Amino acid sequence: MSKTDGEKEILANALANAQSQTLAVRAGQSRTDEDEHSEALFLTSSYVFKDCADAAARFSGDVDGSVYSRYTNPTVRNFEQRLAAMEGAEDCIATSSGMGAIMSLCLAHLSAGDHIVCSRDVFGSTVTLLNNFFTKFGVEVSYVKLTDLDGWRDSIQSNTKLFFIETPSNPLSEVGDIRALSALANDHTILFAVDNCFCTPALQLPLALGADIVIHSATKYIDGQGRCLGGAVVGSTEHVEPVRNLVRAGGPSMSPFNAWVFLKGLETLHLRMKAHSDSAMAIATWLESQEAIEAVFYAGLESHPGHVLAKTQQSHFGGVLSFRVKGDQAAAWRFIEATQVISLTANLGDAKSTIVHPATTTHSRLSPEARATAGITDNLIRVAVGLESLDDLLIDLQRGIATL
Ligand SMILES: *Cc1c(COP(=O)(O)O)cnc(C)c1O
């Protein structure tokens, strides 16, 4: 057996056994005639044809082969296949951003008169997209607290077509019961989509727990170093194909350059997610012991109401945590401004740790009542723990504590 045949056999075995770390490094690669070891970057918008008959055959789909990079690009396809393998899915379509993925999913699967039930605790732009734009086309939206299973059951209407959640939630780390929601969705032939951005397939596999669709903002942990925007819709061929057709026609396609960055990002995803999680766990535990801290929200803590459920869905608890300082908004701002290592930015999933005041930034568009219901108090701070040394991060947070 040749070396390359051996390589194929190892990949087939990893796929059969869902050996995710091997898939993260090996799945989805298609070598060119140059036999390059690292994945090739096809930075091209179009492709040449051998002759007119070849052009006609590729356009008609009678023969495989790329036509134009809005439809297919080999580097983007490599990324899609690797991510699909890691999520245990048949297929994946990459998009220009996480929001591009959510928009494309909804455009492809919903029609005027349909109804979405969305977790109240999802990413802010998701709420803006659904409320300000999909409602213009006659799509109804209801919001339910992520953890309120009775609320989800009660919100189902005859026209409900989609359940949409994010778990764990941002910034309070609430945990949605993927198995229970998928059973409920199944009973009513409702499509169930899980935004897996905070966990990534390294920590959580929503499809194996019953979800139909996984959404990603690759911008976060899949890149992992804060460089590129991208997203993905992952699931069965039946569910992904309509989204692929929408992306081809509508154009929110992923740039090949970004796909190449994400493809390489996936190779280190497991190691990074474990490191983010370990440091976040240590920081959450330390914060919980501090006199000046009122409450800490991290599903890894035994004190967190979602802890037991999270342990059944996730292999680790991820890099994002939040906490309330004893004091008001001014105290929270003083804390944030005292840190020197951790960056003041709204992004997360970066090697660089970030800190933000949700009430006046990521959640500032919510009404004060909606913020109060969601638990986004003025003394709440969110930290997305990066890959710096834990000691330096603790010293930095101590600078914040010292201001209280
Ligand atoms: C950032 C984010 C998105 C949106 O992704 P973009 O790549 O910024 O468009 C969606 N969901 C979650 C949970 C996010 O954190």
CSV table of C-alpha atoms and ligand atoms in Angstrom, one decimal:
chain,number,residue,atom,x,y,z
A,1,MET,CA,0.0,0.0,0.0
A,2,SER,CA,1.4,3.4,-0.9
A,3,LYS,CA,1.7,6.2,1.6
A,4,THR,CA,-1.1,8.1,0.1
A,5,ASP,CA,-3.4,5.1,0.1
A,6,GLY,CA,-2.5,4.6,3.8
A,7,GLU,CA,-3.5,8.2,4.4
A,8,LYS,CA,-6.9,7.6,2.8
A,9,GLU,CA,-7.4,4.6,5.0
A,10,ILE,CA,-6.6,6.5,8.2
A,11,LEU,CA,-9.1,9.2,7.1
A,12,ALA,CA,-11.8,6.6,6.4
A,13,ASN,CA,-11.2,5.1,9.8
A,14,ALA,CA,-11.3,8.5,11.5
A,15,LEU,CA,-14.6,9.2,9.8
A,16,ALA,CA,-16.1,5.9,10.7
A,17,ASN,CA,-15.1,6.3,14.3
A,18,ALA,CA,-15.7,10.1,14.5
A,19,GLN,CA,-12.2,10.7,15.7
A,20,SER,CA,-12.6,14.4,15.6
A,21,GLN,CA,-9.0,15.4,16.2
A,22,THR,CA,-7.9,13.4,13.3
A,23,LEU,CA,-10.7,14.8,11.1
A,24,ALA,CA,-9.8,18.3,12.2
A,25,VAL,CA,-6.3,17.9,10.7
A,26,ARG,CA,-7.0,15.5,7.8
A,27,ALA,CA,-10.6,15.7,6.5
A,28,GLY,CA,-11.5,17.5,3.4
A,29,GLN,CA,-8.1,17.9,1.8
A,30,SER,CA,-7.9,17.3,-1.9
A,31,ARG,CA,-4.3,17.5,-3.2
A,32,THR,CA,-3.5,19.0,-6.6
A,33,ASP,CA,-1.0,17.5,-9.0
A,34,GLU,CA,1.7,19.4,-7.1
A,35,ASP,CA,1.3,17.0,-4.2
A,36,GLU,CA,1.4,19.9,-1.7
A,37,HIS,CA,1.4,18.9,1.9
A,38,SER,CA,-0.5,21.9,3.3
A,39,GLU,CA,-3.9,22.8,1.8
A,40,ALA,CA,-3.7,24.9,-1.4
A,41,LEU,CA,-5.3,28.3,-1.5
A,42,PHE,CA,-7.3,28.8,-4.8
A,43,LEU,CA,-7.5,32.6,-4.9
A,44,THR,CA,-9.4,32.7,-8.2
A,45,SER,CA,-12.9,33.9,-9.1
A,46,SER,CA,-13.3,31.8,-12.2
A,47,TYR,CA,-11.9,28.7,-14.0
A,48,VAL,CA,-10.9,28.0,-17.6
A,49,PHE,CA,-12.5,25.3,-19.7
A,50,LYS,CA,-10.7,22.9,-22.0
A,51,ASP,CA,-13.0,23.6,-24.9
A,52,CYS,CA,-16.6,24.8,-25.5
A,53,ALA,CA,-18.0,21.3,-25.0
A,54,ASP,CA,-16.3,21.2,-21.6
A,55,ALA,CA,-17.7,24.6,-20.7
A,56,ALA,CA,-21.2,23.5,-21.7
A,57,ALA,CA,-20.8,20.2,-19.7
A,58,ARG,CA,-19.6,22.0,-16.6
A,59,PHE,CA,-22.4,24.6,-16.8
A,60,SER,CA,-25.0,21.9,-17.2
A,61,GLY,CA,-23.5,19.9,-14.3
A,62,ASP,CA,-23.0,16.9,-16.5
A,63,VAL,CA,-19.3,16.9,-15.5
A,64,ASP,CA,-17.8,18.0,-12.2
A,65,GLY,CA,-15.5,21.0,-12.1
A,66,SER,CA,-15.6,24.6,-11.0
A,67,VAL,CA,-17.2,27.3,-13.0
A,68,TYR,CA,-17.2,30.4,-10.8
A,69,SER,CA,-16.2,30.9,-7.1
A,70,ARG,CA,-19.6,32.1,-6.0
A,71,TYR,CA,-20.8,28.5,-6.9
A,72,THR,CA,-17.8,26.4,-5.9
A,73,ASN,CA,-14.1,27.0,-4.9
A,74,PRO,CA,-11.8,24.1,-4.0
A,75,THR,CA,-10.4,25.8,-0.9
A,76,VAL,CA,-13.9,26.7,0.3
A,77,ARG,CA,-15.0,23.1,-0.4
A,78,ASN,CA,-12.1,21.7,1.6
A,79,PHE,CA,-13.2,23.8,4.6
A,80,GLU,CA,-16.9,22.7,4.2
A,81,GLN,CA,-15.9,19.0,4.1
A,82,ARG,CA,-13.6,19.3,7.1
A,83,LEU,CA,-16.2,21.1,9.2
A,84,ALA,CA,-19.0,18.7,8.1
A,85,ALA,CA,-16.8,15.7,9.1
A,86,MET,CA,-16.1,17.2,12.5
A,87,GLU,CA,-19.8,18.0,13.1
A,88,GLY,CA,-20.7,14.4,12.0
A,89,ALA,CA,-22.8,15.9,9.1
A,90,GLU,CA,-23.4,14.9,5.5
A,91,ASP,CA,-22.8,18.4,4.2
A,92,CYS,CA,-21.9,22.0,4.9
A,93,ILE,CA,-22.2,25.3,3.0
A,94,ALA,CA,-19.8,28.1,4.0
A,95,THR,CA,-20.9,31.7,4.1
A,96,SER,CA,-19.4,35.1,4.2
A,97,SER,CA,-20.1,35.5,8.0
A,98,GLY,CA,-22.1,33.9,10.8
A,99,MET,CA,-24.9,36.3,10.1
A,100,GLY,CA,-24.7,35.3,6.4
A,101,ALA,CA,-25.3,31.7,7.5
A,102,ILE,CA,-28.3,32.6,9.6
A,103,MET,CA,-29.8,34.8,6.9
A,104,SER,CA,-29.2,32.1,4.2
A,105,LEU,CA,-30.8,29.4,6.4
A,106,CYS,CA,-33.9,31.5,7.0
A,107,LEU,CA,-34.2,32.6,3.3
A,108,ALA,CA,-33.8,29.1,2.1
A,109,HIS,CA,-36.1,27.3,4.5
A,110,LEU,CA,-38.9,29.9,5.3
A,111,SER,CA,-41.7,31.5,3.4
A,112,ALA,CA,-44.1,34.3,4.1
A,113,GLY,CA,-46.6,33.2,6.7
A,114,ASP,CA,-44.1,31.0,8.6
A,115,HIS,CA,-43.2,31.3,12.2
A,116,ILE,CA,-39.9,31.1,14.0
A,117,VAL,CA,-39.4,30.4,17.7
A,118,CYS,CA,-36.1,31.8,18.7
A,119,SER,CA,-34.3,31.7,22.1
A,120,ARG,CA,-34.4,35.1,23.8
A,121,ASP,CA,-30.8,34.8,24.6
A,122,VAL,CA,-29.2,34.8,21.1
A,123,PHE,CA,-26.7,37.0,19.4
A,124,GLY,CA,-27.9,40.6,19.1
A,125,SER,CA,-27.7,40.8,15.3
A,126,THR,CA,-29.8,37.6,15.0
A,127,VAL,CA,-32.6,39.4,16.8
A,128,THR,CA,-32.1,42.5,14.6
A,129,LEU,CA,-32.1,40.3,11.4
A,130,LEU,CA,-35.3,38.5,12.4
A,131,ASN,CA,-37.2,41.5,13.8
A,132,ASN,CA,-36.3,44.2,11.3
A,133,PHE,CA,-36.0,42.3,8.1
A,134,PHE,CA,-37.7,38.9,8.1
A,135,THR,CA,-40.9,40.4,9.5
A,136,LYS,CA,-41.0,42.6,6.4
A,137,PHE,CA,-41.5,39.5,4.3
A,138,GLY,CA,-44.3,38.2,6.6
A,139,VAL,CA,-42.3,35.8,8.8
A,140,GLU,CA,-43.4,35.9,12.4
A,141,VAL,CA,-41.0,35.6,15.3
A,142,SER,CA,-41.6,34.6,19.0
A,143,TYR,CA,-38.9,34.7,21.7
A,144,VAL,CA,-38.7,32.2,24.5
A,145,LYS,CA,-36.2,31.9,27.4
A,146,LEU,CA,-33.6,29.3,26.4
A,147,THR,CA,-34.2,27.1,29.5
A,148,ASP,CA,-38.0,27.4,29.7
A,149,LEU,CA,-39.1,24.1,28.0
A,150,ASP,CA,-42.8,24.8,28.8
A,151,GLY,CA,-42.4,28.2,27.1
A,152,TRP,CA,-41.1,26.5,23.9
A,153,ARG,CA,-44.0,24.0,23.9
A,154,ASP,CA,-46.5,26.8,24.4
A,155,SER,CA,-45.1,29.0,21.7
A,156,ILE,CA,-45.6,26.4,18.9
A,157,GLN,CA,-48.2,27.5,16.3
A,158,SER,CA,-49.5,25.6,13.3
A,159,ASN,CA,-47.2,27.6,11.1
A,160,THR,CA,-44.0,27.2,13.2
A,161,LYS,CA,-41.2,26.1,10.9
A,162,LEU,CA,-38.0,26.8,12.8
A,163,PHE,CA,-36.6,26.6,16.4
A,164,PHE,CA,-33.4,28.6,16.8
A,165,ILE,CA,-31.1,28.5,19.8
A,166,GLU,CA,-27.5,29.2,20.9
A,167,THR,CA,-26.1,27.1,23.8
A,168,PRO,CA,-24.4,28.0,26.1
A,169,SER,CA,-25.9,31.5,25.9
A,170,ASN,CA,-24.0,34.8,25.7
A,171,PRO,CA,-23.1,36.3,28.2
A,172,LEU,CA,-24.8,34.3,31.1
A,173,SER,CA,-23.7,30.8,29.9
A,174,GLU,CA,-27.3,29.5,30.2
A,175,VAL,CA,-27.6,26.0,28.8
A,176,GLY,CA,-30.4,24.9,26.4
A,177,ASP,CA,-31.5,21.2,26.5
A,178,ILE,CA,-30.7,20.2,22.9
A,179,ARG,CA,-32.2,16.7,23.3
A,180,ALA,CA,-35.5,17.9,24.8
A,181,LEU,CA,-35.9,20.7,22.2
A,182,SER,CA,-35.1,18.4,19.4
A,183,ALA,CA,-37.8,15.9,20.6
A,184,LEU,CA,-40.3,18.7,20.8
A,185,ALA,CA,-39.3,20.1,17.3
A,186,ASN,CA,-39.5,16.6,15.8
A,187,ASP,CA,-43.0,16.0,17.2
A,188,HIS,CA,-44.2,19.1,15.3
A,189,THR,CA,-42.0,18.7,12.2
A,190,ILE,CA,-40.1,21.9,13.0
A,191,LEU,CA,-36.6,22.4,11.8
A,192,PHE,CA,-34.2,22.8,14.8
A,193,ALA,CA,-31.1,24.9,14.4
A,194,VAL,CA,-28.3,25.3,17.0
A,195,ASP,CA,-25.8,28.1,16.7
A,196,ASN,CA,-22.7,26.1,17.9
A,197,CYS,CA,-20.3,29.1,17.8
A,198,PHE,CA,-19.4,29.1,21.5
A,199,CYS,CA,-18.6,25.4,21.7
A,200,THR,CA,-17.5,24.5,18.2
A,201,PRO,CA,-17.5,20.8,17.3
A,202,ALA,CA,-14.4,20.3,19.5
A,203,LEU,CA,-16.7,20.6,22.6
A,204,GLN,CA,-20.3,19.9,21.5
A,205,LEU,CA,-22.0,18.0,18.6
A,206,PRO,CA,-25.6,19.3,18.4
A,207,LEU,CA,-26.5,16.9,15.5
A,208,ALA,CA,-25.6,13.9,17.5
A,209,LEU,CA,-27.9,15.3,20.3
A,210,GLY,CA,-30.8,15.6,17.8
A,211,ALA,CA,-30.5,19.0,16.1
A,212,ASP,CA,-31.2,19.3,12.4
A,213,ILE,CA,-28.9,22.2,11.6
A,214,VAL,CA,-25.7,23.6,13.1
A,215,ILE,CA,-24.8,27.2,12.5
A,216,HIS,CA,-21.4,28.7,12.9
A,217,SER,CA,-19.8,32.0,13.0
A,218,ALA,CA,-16.3,30.9,12.0
A,219,THR,CA,-15.2,34.4,12.8
A,220,LYS,CA,-14.9,33.3,16.4
A,221,TYR,CA,-13.1,30.1,17.6
A,222,ILE,CA,-12.8,28.5,14.2
A,223,ASP,CA,-10.4,31.2,13.1
A,224,GLY,CA,-9.3,31.6,16.7
A,225,GLN,CA,-7.1,34.6,16.1
A,226,GLY,CA,-9.5,37.4,15.2
A,227,ARG,CA,-8.6,37.7,11.5
A,228,CYS,CA,-11.5,36.8,9.2
A,229,LEU,CA,-15.2,36.8,8.9
A,230,GLY,CA,-17.0,33.6,7.9
A,231,GLY,CA,-19.8,31.3,8.7
A,232,ALA,CA,-21.4,27.9,7.9
A,233,VAL,CA,-24.6,26.0,7.8
A,234,VAL,CA,-24.1,22.3,8.6
A,235,GLY,CA,-26.5,19.3,8.4
A,236,SER,CA,-28.0,16.7,6.2
A,237,THR,CA,-27.9,17.0,2.4
A,238,GLU,CA,-31.6,17.5,2.4
A,239,HIS,CA,-31.3,20.5,4.8
A,240,VAL,CA,-28.1,22.0,3.4
A,241,GLU,CA,-28.8,21.8,-0.3
A,242,PRO,CA,-31.5,24.5,-0.3
A,243,VAL,CA,-29.1,26.8,1.6
A,244,ARG,CA,-26.3,26.1,-1.0
A,245,ASN,CA,-28.7,27.0,-3.8
A,246,LEU,CA,-29.6,30.2,-2.0
A,247,VAL,CA,-25.9,31.1,-1.4
A,248,ARG,CA,-25.0,30.5,-5.0
A,249,ALA,CA,-27.9,32.6,-6.3
A,250,GLY,CA,-27.8,35.3,-3.6
A,251,GLY,CA,-24.0,35.6,-3.2
A,252,PRO,CA,-23.1,35.5,0.6
A,253,SER,CA,-20.3,33.1,-0.3
A,254,MET,CA,-17.1,32.6,1.7
A,255,SER,CA,-13.9,34.1,0.4
A,256,PRO,CA,-11.3,31.4,-0.5
A,257,PHE,CA,-8.7,33.2,1.5
A,258,ASN,CA,-10.9,33.2,4.6
A,259,ALA,CA,-11.7,29.5,4.0
A,260,TRP,CA,-8.0,28.7,3.9
A,261,VAL,CA,-7.5,30.5,7.2
A,262,PHE,CA,-10.4,28.6,8.8
A,263,LEU,CA,-9.3,25.3,7.4
A,264,LYS,CA,-5.9,25.8,9.1
A,265,GLY,CA,-7.7,27.1,12.2
A,266,LEU,CA,-9.6,23.8,12.5
A,267,GLU,CA,-6.4,21.9,12.8
A,268,THR,CA,-5.6,23.4,16.2
A,269,LEU,CA,-9.3,23.8,17.3
A,270,HIS,CA,-9.3,21.0,19.9
A,271,LEU,CA,-6.1,22.1,21.6
A,272,ARG,CA,-7.2,25.7,21.6
A,273,MET,CA,-10.8,25.0,23.0
A,274,LYS,CA,-9.3,22.9,25.8
A,275,ALA,CA,-6.9,25.7,26.7
A,276,HIS,CA,-9.6,28.4,26.5
A,277,SER,CA,-11.8,26.2,28.7
A,278,ASP,CA,-9.2,25.3,31.3
A,279,SER,CA,-8.2,29.0,31.8
A,280,ALA,CA,-11.9,30.1,31.9
A,281,MET,CA,-12.6,27.4,34.5
A,282,ALA,CA,-9.7,28.5,36.7
A,283,ILE,CA,-10.7,32.2,36.3
A,284,ALA,CA,-14.4,31.5,37.1
A,285,THR,CA,-13.4,29.6,40.2
A,286,TRP,CA,-11.1,32.3,41.3
A,287,LEU,CA,-13.6,35.1,40.7
A,288,GLU,CA,-16.2,33.1,42.7
A,289,SER,CA,-13.9,33.3,45.7
A,290,GLN,CA,-13.5,37.1,45.5
A,291,GLU,CA,-15.3,39.2,48.1
A,292,ALA,CA,-15.9,42.1,45.6
A,293,ILE,CA,-17.7,39.8,43.1
A,294,GLU,CA,-21.4,39.4,43.5
A,295,ALA,CA,-22.0,36.5,41.1
A,296,VAL,CA,-20.1,34.5,38.4
A,297,PHE,CA,-21.8,32.9,35.4
A,298,TYR,CA,-20.0,30.0,33.8
A,299,ALA,CA,-21.6,26.6,33.1
A,300,GLY,CA,-18.4,24.9,34.3
A,301,LEU,CA,-19.1,26.0,37.9
A,302,GLU,CA,-21.2,23.6,40.1
A,303,SER,CA,-23.1,26.7,41.3
A,304,HIS,CA,-24.4,27.3,37.8
A,305,PRO,CA,-28.0,26.1,37.2
A,306,GLY,CA,-27.0,24.7,33.7
A,307,HIS,CA,-23.9,22.8,35.0
A,308,VAL,CA,-25.4,19.3,35.1
A,309,LEU,CA,-27.1,19.6,31.7
A,310,ALA,CA,-23.9,21.1,30.2
A,311,LYS,CA,-21.9,18.1,31.4
A,312,THR,CA,-24.2,15.8,29.3
A,313,GLN,CA,-23.8,17.9,26.1
A,314,GLN,CA,-20.3,19.4,26.2
A,315,SER,CA,-16.9,17.9,26.8
A,316,HIS,CA,-15.6,21.2,28.2
A,317,PHE,CA,-17.3,24.5,29.1
A,318,GLY,CA,-15.7,27.0,26.6
A,319,GLY,CA,-13.9,30.3,27.0
A,320,VAL,CA,-16.7,32.8,27.8
A,321,LEU,CA,-17.7,33.8,31.3
A,322,SER,CA,-19.4,36.7,32.9
A,323,PHE,CA,-19.7,38.1,36.4
A,324,ARG,CA,-21.3,40.9,38.4
A,325,VAL,CA,-19.2,43.2,40.5
A,326,LYS,CA,-20.5,44.5,43.8
A,327,GLY,CA,-21.4,48.0,42.7
A,328,ASP,CA,-23.0,50.0,39.8
A,329,GLN,CA,-22.2,50.6,36.1
A,330,ALA,CA,-19.4,53.0,37.1
A,331,ALA,CA,-17.8,50.2,39.2
A,332,ALA,CA,-18.0,47.8,36.2
A,333,TRP,CA,-16.4,50.4,33.9
A,334,ARG,CA,-13.6,51.1,36.5
A,335,PHE,CA,-12.9,47.3,36.6
A,336,ILE,CA,-12.7,47.0,32.9
A,337,GLU,CA,-10.5,50.1,32.4
A,338,ALA,CA,-8.1,48.9,35.1
A,339,THR,CA,-7.2,45.7,33.1
A,340,GLN,CA,-4.0,46.1,31.0
A,341,VAL,CA,-3.5,42.7,29.3
A,342,ILE,CA,-7.2,42.0,28.4
A,343,SER,CA,-8.4,43.9,25.4
A,344,LEU,CA,-11.5,46.1,25.6
A,345,THR,CA,-13.4,44.8,22.5
A,346,ALA,CA,-16.7,43.1,21.8
A,347,ASN,CA,-15.2,40.2,19.9
A,348,LEU,CA,-14.6,36.8,21.3
A,349,GLY,CA,-13.0,33.5,20.3
A,350,ASP,CA,-9.6,35.1,19.9
A,351,ALA,CA,-6.2,34.1,21.3
A,352,LYS,CA,-6.2,37.5,22.9
A,353,SER,CA,-8.5,37.7,25.9
A,354,THR,CA,-11.3,40.3,25.7
A,355,ILE,CA,-13.5,42.1,28.2
A,356,VAL,CA,-16.7,44.1,27.6
A,357,HIS,CA,-19.6,45.8,29.4
A,358,PRO,CA,-22.6,44.1,27.8
A,359,ALA,CA,-25.3,46.6,29.0
A,360,THR,CA,-23.7,49.5,27.2
A,361,THR,CA,-22.3,47.6,24.2
A,362,THR,CA,-23.4,44.2,22.9
A,363,HIS,CA,-26.8,44.5,24.6
A,364,SER,CA,-27.3,48.3,24.5
A,365,ARG,CA,-30.0,48.1,21.8
A,366,LEU,CA,-32.3,46.2,24.2
A,367,SER,CA,-34.8,48.2,26.2
A,368,PRO,CA,-33.9,48.5,29.9
A,369,GLU,CA,-36.8,46.1,30.6
A,370,ALA,CA,-35.6,43.5,28.1
A,371,ARG,CA,-32.1,43.8,29.6
A,372,ALA,CA,-33.4,43.3,33.1
A,373,THR,CA,-35.4,40.2,32.0
A,374,ALA,CA,-32.3,38.8,30.3
A,375,GLY,CA,-30.2,39.4,33.4
A,376,ILE,CA,-27.9,41.9,31.7
A,377,THR,CA,-27.4,44.2,34.7
A,378,ASP,CA,-25.3,47.3,34.7
A,379,ASN,CA,-22.7,45.7,37.0
A,380,LEU,CA,-22.2,42.7,34.6
A,381,ILE,CA,-18.9,42.2,32.8
A,382,ARG,CA,-18.1,39.6,30.1
A,383,VAL,CA,-14.7,38.1,29.6
A,384,ALA,CA,-13.7,35.8,26.6
A,385,VAL,CA,-10.7,34.1,28.0
A,386,GLY,CA,-7.8,33.8,25.5
A,387,LEU,CA,-4.6,31.9,25.4
A,388,GLU,CA,-2.3,34.1,27.4
A,389,SER,CA,-0.7,32.6,30.5
A,390,LEU,CA,-3.3,32.1,33.3
A,391,ASP,CA,-1.1,33.9,35.8
A,392,ASP,CA,-1.0,37.1,33.7
A,393,LEU,CA,-4.8,37.0,33.3
A,394,LEU,CA,-5.3,36.6,37.0
A,395,ILE,CA,-3.0,39.4,37.8
A,396,ASP,CA,-4.9,41.5,35.3
A,397,LEU,CA,-8.3,40.7,36.8
A,398,GLN,CA,-6.8,41.5,40.2
A,399,ARG,CA,-6.1,45.0,38.9
A,400,GLY,CA,-9.9,45.3,38.2
A,401,ILE,CA,-10.8,43.9,41.6
A,402,ALA,CA,-8.5,46.4,43.3
A,403,THR,CA,-10.7,49.3,41.9
A,404,LEU,CA,-13.8,48.0,43.7
B,1,LIG,C1,-20.6,36.5,16.3
B,1,LIG,C2,-21.7,35.6,16.4
B,1,LIG,C3,-22.6,35.5,15.3
B,1,LIG,C4,-22.4,36.3,14.0
B,1,LIG,O1,-21.3,36.0,13.3
B,1,LIG,P1,-20.5,37.0,12.4
B,1,LIG,O2,-19.4,36.2,11.8
B,1,LIG,O3,-20.1,38.1,13.2
B,1,LIG,O4,-21.5,37.4,11.3
B,1,LIG,C5,-23.6,34.6,15.4
B,1,LIG,N1,-23.8,33.9,16.5
B,1,LIG,C6,-23.0,34.0,17.6
B,1,LIG,C7,-23.2,33.2,18.8
B,1,LIG,C8,-21.9,34.9,17.5
B,1,LIG,O5,-21.1,35.0,18.6
